[in-house]
Amino acid sequence: MTVAATASAASVSTGATRAEAAELDYRPSYLAAALAALVTFLLYIVTLAPTTSMWDTSEYIAAAYVLGLPHPPGNPFFVLIGRVFSILPIAPTVAMRINVLAALSSAVSAMFWFLVTERVLVQWMPRRWQRIVGGSLAVLIGATAFTVWNQSVVNEKVYTVSLVGLAIICWLTVRWCDDPEGPTADRVLVLIAYLLGLGYTNHMAGMLAAPAVGVAVLIRRPQTVLRWKLLVACAAALVFGLTPFATQPIRAAHFPAINEGEPTGCVTEIKMDCTFSALTYDRFMYNFNRGQYGKPELGERQAPFAAQLGMYWLYFKWQWLRDAYNENPGLQNGLAVFYFILVILGGWMHFQKDRRSFWFFGPLVFTMTLGLIFYLNFKYGHSQAPELGDSVPREVRDRDYFYLWSFSALSVWAALGLFYLWETVATLFGADDVKLGKQTVAEPRTRSFLLASPLLAVAFIPLFGNWTQASRAGQTDTTDFARDLLNSVEPYGILVTVGDNDTFPLWYAQEVEGIRKDVIVANTSLLNTDWYVRQLLRRPVYEYDEANGPAIYKGGSWKKPSGPPVKMTFDEADALPLAIATPENAAFQKGDIIAQPRLPQIMKADQMIYFMIRDAFPDRGLYFSRTAGGYPYELGLERYVVTQGMAKKLMPQQVTLGGDIVLIQGEGAVDVKRSYELWNGVFTATKSLASRNGWVDDASVGIPDLYVISGVTLAEALAQSGRIEQSRAVYDQSKNIATAMRRAQVFGFDRQPQLPIAPGADTAAQQLLLQADTTKPKQ
């Protein structure tokens, strides 16, 4: 499609302005845009994660690889294209291939922001090279904004795929606004409707552009709403775009390893009668509507709207300088104000210079800022207003990735604002008076633009300010952590976990890299759902791979169990109540184990853990991940667990101190021999964490912290056992990890340089770790 089908020469001869002539001559600079995208892609490849990372990265990489269903609503379009990328020979590992998908998506998005920016400049800057500079500024600013960059170098979820869909729709709509009566205009609207539906199957953000498209159509071509055939075609295209959701009941009935929500009425195999059933429909709709999360209505605000705006402003500040350790707060605030002014200037210039595309892009920006903030209705951010502490409800992690689309699209206005400043400064070096419509304006000469070009260097600030924090190059610690935790469990054991960051990496390690598939991972958060319990009953028993297992388990007698870890039918599992009030004097007994739960009510997950002990223990070893904290105590099992590496092993009798078993204050019984063997000869994250330069995401810092605590605990246990040299070595390794995480002060290593433990010391009177240093507030 071209802008106004007339010849520029004719327009000039009839007295048209230079800007109008440029508009009539306009052809998108696709080659320049593609080159900008290529440079962006190369930047992302250089800083690409070689494997998985924390939070949902592991879940989504694993789900794509096994063609499974990640958490509701399941994101079927991402799973399909993620599966394709996982088998393409474009990188040495599955994780890196899917990470390339994120990098490619964001790079292509940058190309379309280039084209949008260039198009807006048509009525402003008549020279093609000027418009290319403007588009390049948008790419540079948007691609290196912290959240965009950080999400583009690892496929944490589906956000970058949503971004490319949004950018394509944006470009199509801007071009449609140029010629809404053109021969292909209707087809473009149908295509946009299809992309909106398809985008929704990747993530609900696929519909973000829909309100802005509607506003643009009503303003540029209001009669469209009266053309019922076109409306029907658009509706049909949108519904057709939603069809990837139809794959979910089909794939769910094949029971892939990751099958969250399990939206099928089939129990053991796919059949017509159970697939096309009311139960399948109910489960699918519950999954589609994300029923398990119980999101409150919009009128029920989870935080004051002013606080939600404050969360957005905090994340906006991160984009230009991610000052994760609060080292340069003044500079970060100053840059945020500067870029905010650029965005406002750019929006105003967009309104002044190209009203047609503004009636789409302006509402789009509103939707992705104020509208999205109101709709998401978040609690206080994890890092927001630290002075309020736990007195306010908080998100479990920082949610800046939900505004990735906003920060990326705002690069268009930031570039336009910077271009305005560039033009203004260039005028000071010399300009010519040029007729622009009925006005005469000063247009800087080419030489003037060149002399003012150092001003454009401010667009490089995010590139240099965010490189260290946004890059994930060389980071393998999440995979290493998963391997370490799984290897803390003896063959065919059951490992009890509690959350995302101690479960999703294990799924990735098992399903993608084939590490310790013999271990059953039992997540207590998910054990409260019917579908997860069914999957636990359905899970096959995998052979222990002794050849690739730790040396400490080689030569052992490991009998392969048969059947699921709990002996019950699917109907019995579905009938379990979500919770029951804990009876007075309630107790669980299996052999010599007598446990009295310390819970006001026993949840379904707690019942399942007791059932596993009843039906599978001790034939299958049962372990609690150290991330579970005091959960064994809540179950009344504290006298029967002993720490081995990153997990606590359940023993068939009460733990007896002596020999290799020592008591550590605040930790309980520790198996010194096994823990040291794991730490010194099996664990790999101790090295990869020590090579890091900080840990940006404060919400997941508990994982590296756990290594520090585990190391100090082991060092104390070794010292008690008289193994002083080994104790010092382990303590120094722990200190190195804390230092690499920039958390040496938090653990008091600056005030306690050596472990103050001697053989035979009264450890009960000593403090394992000093109190956290709170003199420097978090950002």
Coordinates of C-alpha atoms in Angstrom, one line a residue, residues 642-643 656-663 669-675 717 721 723:
V642 CA 18.5 -35.0 58.3
T643 CA 20.0 -32.5 55.9
T656 CA 20.3 -40.1 66.4
L657 CA 23.2 -37.7 66.8
G658 CA 26.7 -39.0 66.5
G659 CA 29.3 -40.1 63.9
D660 CA 28.5 -38.2 60.7
I661 CA 25.3 -36.7 62.1
V662 CA 25.7 -33.4 64.0
L663 CA 23.2 -30.9 65.3
A669 CA 20.5 -32.7 62.1
V670 CA 23.1 -32.5 59.3
D671 CA 24.7 -35.5 57.6
V672 CA 28.3 -34.1 57.4
K673 CA 29.7 -36.9 55.2
R674 CA 27.0 -36.9 52.5
S675 CA 26.6 -33.1 52.5
A717 CA 29.2 -29.0 60.9
S721 CA 33.6 -32.8 63.4
R723 CA 37.7 -31.2 59.9

